PDB file of C-alpha atoms in Angstrom:
ATOM      1  CA  MET A 258      48.664  33.315  29.839  1.00  0.00           C
ATOM      2  CA  ASN A 259      49.917  34.606  33.115  1.00  0.00           C
ATOM      3  CA  LYS A 260      48.454  37.607  34.924  1.00  0.00           C
ATOM      4  CA  GLN A 261      51.278  39.979  33.962  1.00  0.00           C
ATOM      5  CA  ALA A 262      50.879  39.230  30.242  1.00  0.00           C
ATOM      6  CA  ILE A 263      47.133  39.875  30.471  1.00  0.00           C
ATOM      7  CA  GLN A 264      47.763  43.205  32.227  1.00  0.00           C
ATOM      8  CA  ARG A 265      50.047  44.309  29.375  1.00  0.00           C
ATOM      9  CA  LEU A 266      47.692  43.044  26.680  1.00  0.00           C
ATOM     10  CA  SER A 267      44.610  44.880  27.993  1.00  0.00           C
ATOM     11  CA  PRO A 268      45.873  48.451  27.343  1.00  0.00           C
ATOM     12  CA  LEU A 269      47.082  47.396  23.897  1.00  0.00           C
ATOM     13  CA  THR A 270      43.634  46.010  23.133  1.00  0.00           C
ATOM     14  CA  MET A 271      41.998  49.289  24.165  1.00  0.00           C
ATOM     15  CA  LEU A 272      44.523  51.272  22.125  1.00  0.00           C
ATOM     16  CA  GLY A 273      43.791  49.040  19.135  1.00  0.00           C
ATOM     17  CA  ALA A 274      40.049  49.614  19.564  1.00  0.00           C
ATOM     18  CA  CYS A 275      40.572  53.393  19.659  1.00  0.00           C
ATOM     19  CA  LEU A 276      42.771  53.297  16.548  1.00  0.00           C
ATOM     20  CA  ALA A 277      40.176  51.149  14.757  1.00  0.00           C
ATOM     21  CA  THR A 278      37.505  53.714  15.654  1.00  0.00           C
ATOM     22  CA  ILE A 279      39.617  56.550  14.238  1.00  0.00           C
ATOM     23  CA  ALA A 280      40.249  54.495  11.085  1.00  0.00           C
ATOM     24  CA  LEU A 281      36.481  53.988  10.669  1.00  0.00           C
ATOM     25  CA  ILE A 282      35.921  57.729  10.903  1.00  0.00           C
ATOM     26  CA  LEU A 283      38.588  58.564   8.308  1.00  0.00           C
ATOM     27  CA  ALA A 284      37.849  55.705   5.875  1.00  0.00           C
ATOM     28  CA  PRO A 285      36.136  56.519   2.555  1.00  0.00           C
ATOM     29  CA  VAL A 286      33.793  53.556   3.087  1.00  0.00           C
ATOM     30  CA  SER A 287      31.561  53.383   6.135  1.00  0.00           C
ATOM     31  CA  PRO A 288      29.564  50.497   7.608  1.00  0.00           C
ATOM     32  CA  ARG A 289      25.828  51.164   7.807  1.00  0.00           C
ATOM     33  CA  PHE A 290      22.914  49.228   9.222  1.00  0.00           C
ATOM     34  CA  ASP A 291      19.678  48.774   7.290  1.00  0.00           C
ATOM     35  CA  TYR A 292      17.741  49.834  10.397  1.00  0.00           C
ATOM     36  CA  ALA A 293      18.508  53.569  10.744  1.00  0.00           C
ATOM     37  CA  PRO A 294      18.392  53.848  14.579  1.00  0.00           C
ATOM     38  CA  LEU A 295      21.240  51.330  14.850  1.00  0.00           C
ATOM     39  CA  ASN A 296      23.487  53.732  12.911  1.00  0.00           C
ATOM     40  CA  TYR A 297      22.909  56.454  15.503  1.00  0.00           C
ATOM     41  CA  LEU A 298      23.410  54.046  18.410  1.00  0.00           C
ATOM     42  CA  ALA A 299      26.672  52.754  16.914  1.00  0.00           C
ATOM     43  CA  ALA A 300      27.962  56.315  16.410  1.00  0.00           C
ATOM     44  CA  MET A 301      27.066  57.205  19.990  1.00  0.00           C
ATOM     45  CA  ALA A 302      28.827  54.085  21.310  1.00  0.00           C
ATOM     46  CA  LEU A 303      31.957  54.835  19.264  1.00  0.00           C
ATOM     47  CA  ALA A 304      31.963  58.433  20.534  1.00  0.00           C
ATOM     48  CA  MET A 305      31.953  57.199  24.124  1.00  0.00           C
ATOM     49  CA  LEU A 306      34.667  54.591  23.490  1.00  0.00           C
ATOM     50  CA  LEU A 307      37.576  57.034  23.764  1.00  0.00           C
ATOM     51  CA  PRO A 308      36.599  58.627  27.120  1.00  0.00           C
ATOM     52  CA  PHE A 309      35.820  55.226  28.642  1.00  0.00           C
ATOM     53  CA  SER A 310      39.099  53.808  27.328  1.00  0.00           C
ATOM     54  CA  LEU A 311      41.120  56.694  28.728  1.00  0.00           C
ATOM     55  CA  CYS A 312      39.414  56.419  32.137  1.00  0.00           C
ATOM     56  CA  TRP A 313      40.058  52.686  32.195  1.00  0.00           C
ATOM     57  CA  LEU A 314      43.663  53.245  31.182  1.00  0.00           C
ATOM     58  CA  ALA A 315      44.102  55.920  33.884  1.00  0.00           C
ATOM     59  CA  LEU A 316      42.969  53.408  36.496  1.00  0.00           C
ATOM     60  CA  ARG A 317      45.468  50.814  35.230  1.00  0.00           C
ATOM     61  CA  ILE A 318      48.541  53.094  35.256  1.00  0.00           C
ATOM     62  CA  ARG A 319      50.623  52.912  38.425  1.00  0.00           C
ATOM     63  CA  ALA A 320      52.919  55.936  37.943  1.00  0.00           C
ATOM     64  CA  ARG A 321      51.334  58.990  39.607  1.00  0.00           C
ATOM     65  CA  GLY A 322      52.420  61.549  37.003  1.00  0.00           C
ATOM     66  CA  TRP A 323      51.150  59.506  34.075  1.00  0.00           C
ATOM     67  CA  GLN A 324      47.951  58.662  35.957  1.00  0.00           C
ATOM     68  CA  ALA A 325      47.219  62.347  36.626  1.00  0.00           C
ATOM     69  CA  GLY A 326      47.929  63.279  33.007  1.00  0.00           C
ATOM     70  CA  MET A 327      45.759  60.458  31.665  1.00  0.00           C
ATOM     71  CA  THR A 328      42.933  61.398  34.047  1.00  0.00           C
ATOM     72  CA  GLY A 329      43.094  65.003  32.832  1.00  0.00           C
ATOM     73  CA  LEU A 330      43.034  63.857  29.209  1.00  0.00           C
ATOM     74  CA  ALA A 331      40.094  61.562  29.948  1.00  0.00           C
ATOM     75  CA  LEU A 332      38.159  64.429  31.524  1.00  0.00           C
ATOM     76  CA  LEU A 333      38.868  66.632  28.493  1.00  0.00           C
ATOM     77  CA  THR A 334      37.448  64.005  26.127  1.00  0.00           C
ATOM     78  CA  TRP A 335      34.225  63.576  28.091  1.00  0.00           C
ATOM     79  CA  LEU A 336      32.791  66.990  27.206  1.00  0.00           C
ATOM     80  CA  PRO A 337      32.905  66.663  23.385  1.00  0.00           C
ATOM     81  CA  ALA A 338      31.766  63.035  23.572  1.00  0.00           C
ATOM     82  CA  LEU A 339      28.766  63.904  25.736  1.00  0.00           C
ATOM     83  CA  ALA A 340      27.910  66.854  23.476  1.00  0.00           C
ATOM     84  CA  PHE A 341      27.994  64.536  20.447  1.00  0.00           C
ATOM     85  CA  VAL A 342      25.798  61.949  22.177  1.00  0.00           C
ATOM     86  CA  PHE A 343      23.352  64.676  23.199  1.00  0.00           C
ATOM     87  CA  MET A 344      23.157  66.017  19.626  1.00  0.00           C
ATOM     88  CA  ALA A 345      22.869  62.511  18.129  1.00  0.00           C
ATOM     89  CA  SER A 346      19.955  61.672  20.404  1.00  0.00           C
ATOM     90  CA  TYR A 347      17.619  64.035  18.516  1.00  0.00           C
ATOM     91  CA  PRO A 348      17.953  62.355  15.089  1.00  0.00           C
ATOM     92  CA  LEU A 349      17.806  59.009  16.901  1.00  0.00           C
ATOM     93  CA  ARG A 350      14.392  59.890  18.303  1.00  0.00           C
ATOM     94  CA  THR A 351      13.228  60.998  14.857  1.00  0.00           C
ATOM     95  CA  ALA A 352      14.539  57.791  13.289  1.00  0.00           C
ATOM     96  CA  LEU A 353      12.817  55.694  15.945  1.00  0.00           C
ATOM     97  CA  ALA A 354       9.544  57.510  15.322  1.00  0.00           C
ATOM     98  CA  GLN A 355       9.736  57.202  11.528  1.00  0.00           C
ATOM     99  CA  SER A 356      11.778  53.968  11.218  1.00  0.00           C
ATOM    100  CA  GLU A 357      13.827  55.741   8.510  1.00  0.00           C
ATOM    101  CA  THR A 358      15.686  59.000   8.446  1.00  0.00           C
ATOM    102  CA  ALA A 359      13.637  61.811   7.011  1.00  0.00           C
ATOM    103  CA  GLU A 360      16.450  63.270   4.924  1.00  0.00           C
ATOM    104  CA  ASP A 361      17.315  60.083   3.013  1.00  0.00           C
ATOM    105  CA  GLU A 362      14.533  59.321   0.559  1.00  0.00           C
ATOM    106  CA  PRO A 363      15.346  56.454  -1.838  1.00  0.00           C
ATOM    107  CA  VAL A 364      14.656  57.454  -5.449  1.00  0.00           C
ATOM    108  CA  ALA A 365      16.129  54.642  -7.556  1.00  0.00           C
ATOM    109  CA  SER A 366      18.286  51.547  -7.252  1.00  0.00           C
ATOM    110  CA  LEU A 367      20.292  49.445  -9.667  1.00  0.00           C
ATOM    111  CA  ARG A 368      22.342  46.285  -9.167  1.00  0.00           C
ATOM    112  CA  SER A 369      25.656  46.080 -10.981  1.00  0.00           C
ATOM    113  CA  GLY A 370      28.009  43.207 -10.243  1.00  0.00           C
ATOM    114  CA  GLY A 371      27.951  42.465  -6.519  1.00  0.00           C
ATOM    115  CA  ASP A 372      27.119  46.037  -5.565  1.00  0.00           C
ATOM    116  CA  HIS A 373      23.864  47.901  -5.211  1.00  0.00           C
ATOM    117  CA  TYR A 374      23.814  51.474  -6.472  1.00  0.00           C
ATOM    118  CA  ARG A 375      21.140  53.545  -4.765  1.00  0.00           C
ATOM    119  CA  LEU A 376      20.104  57.089  -5.492  1.00  0.00           C
ATOM    120  CA  TYR A 377      18.795  59.136  -2.558  1.00  0.00           C
ATOM    121  CA  ARG A 378      17.032  62.483  -2.502  1.00  0.00           C
ATOM    122  CA  LEU A 379      18.305  64.627   0.366  1.00  0.00           C
ATOM    123  CA  SER A 380      16.467  67.500   1.948  1.00  0.00           C
ATOM    124  CA  GLY A 381      18.699  70.397   2.864  1.00  0.00           C
ATOM    125  CA  GLY A 382      16.169  71.836   5.292  1.00  0.00           C
ATOM    126  CA  ALA A 383      13.995  74.922   5.183  1.00  0.00           C
ATOM    127  CA  ARG A 384      16.614  77.287   3.751  1.00  0.00           C
ATOM    128  CA  SER A 385      18.295  74.930   1.312  1.00  0.00           C
ATOM    129  CA  SER A 386      17.366  73.132  -1.873  1.00  0.00           C
ATOM    130  CA  TRP A 387      17.149  69.433  -2.592  1.00  0.00           C
ATOM    131  CA  SER A 388      20.139  67.392  -3.696  1.00  0.00           C
ATOM    132  CA  VAL A 389      20.681  63.822  -4.869  1.00  0.00           C
ATOM    133  CA  LEU A 390      23.302  61.383  -3.628  1.00  0.00           C
ATOM    134  CA  LEU A 391      24.497  58.233  -5.395  1.00  0.00           C
ATOM    135  CA  ARG A 392      25.801  55.543  -3.051  1.00  0.00           C
ATOM    136  CA  ARG A 393      27.420  52.196  -3.753  1.00  0.00           C
ATOM    137  CA  GLU A 394      26.289  49.672  -1.149  1.00  0.00           C
ATOM    138  CA  THR A 395      28.032  46.320  -0.719  1.00  0.00           C
ATOM    139  CA  PRO A 396      26.299  43.823   1.578  1.00  0.00           C
ATOM    140  CA  LEU A 397      28.514  42.465   4.375  1.00  0.00           C
ATOM    141  CA  LEU A 398      26.138  40.624   6.684  1.00  0.00           C
ATOM    142  CA  PRO A 399      22.349  40.540   6.833  1.00  0.00           C
ATOM    143  CA  GLY A 400      21.358  44.039   7.921  1.00  0.00           C
ATOM    144  CA  LEU A 401      24.889  45.479   7.555  1.00  0.00           C
ATOM    145  CA  LYS A 402      26.475  46.970   4.440  1.00  0.00           C
ATOM    146  CA  LEU A 403      29.522  48.982   3.395  1.00  0.00           C
ATOM    147  CA  VAL A 404      28.498  52.323   1.904  1.00  0.00           C
ATOM    148  CA  ARG A 405      30.577  54.608  -0.300  1.00  0.00           C
ATOM    149  CA  ASP A 406      29.284  57.963  -1.510  1.00  0.00           C
ATOM    150  CA  VAL A 407      29.948  58.028  -5.256  1.00  0.00           C
ATOM    151  CA  GLU A 408      28.505  61.372  -6.319  1.00  0.00           C
ATOM    152  CA  ARG A 409      26.420  64.200  -4.893  1.00  0.00           C
ATOM    153  CA  ARG A 410      24.628  66.796  -6.984  1.00  0.00           C
ATOM    154  CA  GLY A 411      23.292  69.906  -5.360  1.00  0.00           C
ATOM    155  CA  HIS A 412      20.191  71.819  -6.419  1.00  0.00           C
ATOM    156  CA  THR A 413      18.734  68.692  -8.036  1.00  0.00           C
ATOM    157  CA  TYR A 414      15.330  67.224  -7.223  1.00  0.00           C
ATOM    158  CA  SER A 415      15.304  64.218  -9.553  1.00  0.00           C
ATOM    159  CA  ALA A 416      17.879  62.132 -11.385  1.00  0.00           C
ATOM    160  CA  TYR A 417      18.102  58.768 -13.098  1.00  0.00           C
ATOM    161  CA  LEU A 418      20.349  55.753 -12.781  1.00  0.00           C
ATOM    162  CA  CYS A 419      21.287  53.955 -15.979  1.00  0.00           C
ATOM    163  CA  GLU A 420      23.541  50.961 -16.434  1.00  0.00           C
ATOM    164  CA  ALA A 421      26.410  51.357 -18.882  1.00  0.00           C
ATOM    165  CA  PRO A 422      27.219  47.795 -20.029  1.00  0.00           C
ATOM    166  CA  ALA A 423      30.180  48.901 -22.164  1.00  0.00           C
ATOM    167  CA  ASN A 424      32.053  50.263 -19.151  1.00  0.00           C
ATOM    168  CA  GLY A 425      30.505  47.929 -16.571  1.00  0.00           C
ATOM    169  CA  GLY A 426      29.403  50.886 -14.466  1.00  0.00           C
ATOM    170  CA  VAL A 427      26.468  53.036 -13.540  1.00  0.00           C
ATOM    171  CA  THR A 428      25.619  56.477 -14.865  1.00  0.00           C
ATOM    172  CA  LEU A 429      23.883  59.272 -13.005  1.00  0.00           C
ATOM    173  CA  SER A 430      21.856  61.539 -15.242  1.00  0.00           C
ATOM    174  CA  GLN A 431      19.273  64.269 -14.888  1.00  0.00           C
ATOM    175  CA  ASP A 432      17.697  63.125 -18.145  1.00  0.00           C
ATOM    176  CA  PRO A 433      16.392  59.590 -18.693  1.00  0.00           C
ATOM    177  CA  CYS A 434      19.378  57.380 -19.622  1.00  0.00           C
ATOM    178  CA  ASP A 435      21.678  60.086 -20.993  1.00  0.00           C
ATOM    179  CA  SER A 436      25.124  59.045 -19.836  1.00  0.00           C
ATOM    180  CA  VAL A 437      26.822  61.911 -18.016  1.00  0.00           C
ATOM    181  CA  ASN A 438      29.239  60.414 -15.507  1.00  0.00           C
ATOM    182  CA  GLN A 439      30.629  56.876 -15.801  1.00  0.00           C
ATOM    183  CA  TYR A 440      31.464  54.815 -12.694  1.00  0.00           C
TER     184      TYR A 440
END
């Protein structure tokens, strides 16, 4: 490739990376690492991707008006990104100290097909009650999985997972193996 083609391809690559980041945020399925601190580090890196991309793009633009506008937009995106990174650093420190997040306590797990269904007990904090969350986890690579939240029940401390062979799904019940919701 010649130099001019590479110069045109670079901004498109950065734009594609930003659009992929936005798609990851809006998708119903999210990638998660088995090691909890990596999730926080990945979120912090994705938050900083947009300001860095806009600054890089502002340096590449030759037209003065567009360069000034892009620089202003880049400066506007730095403040929320830095605030997010600052706020995400506190749970990161907690996760590094505990090696798991304190609010996600695994309660039960069940394998159905190629997916793992895991039930987590979530702490709502000092002024809130417990809740349970059923997640479907599909392994992608070692240490990386796709996670989809299937169901959340508030004001619940314990629940059970039962396999429903007739429907090929998993049930979430507050009583042992009473089928309530089929998935």
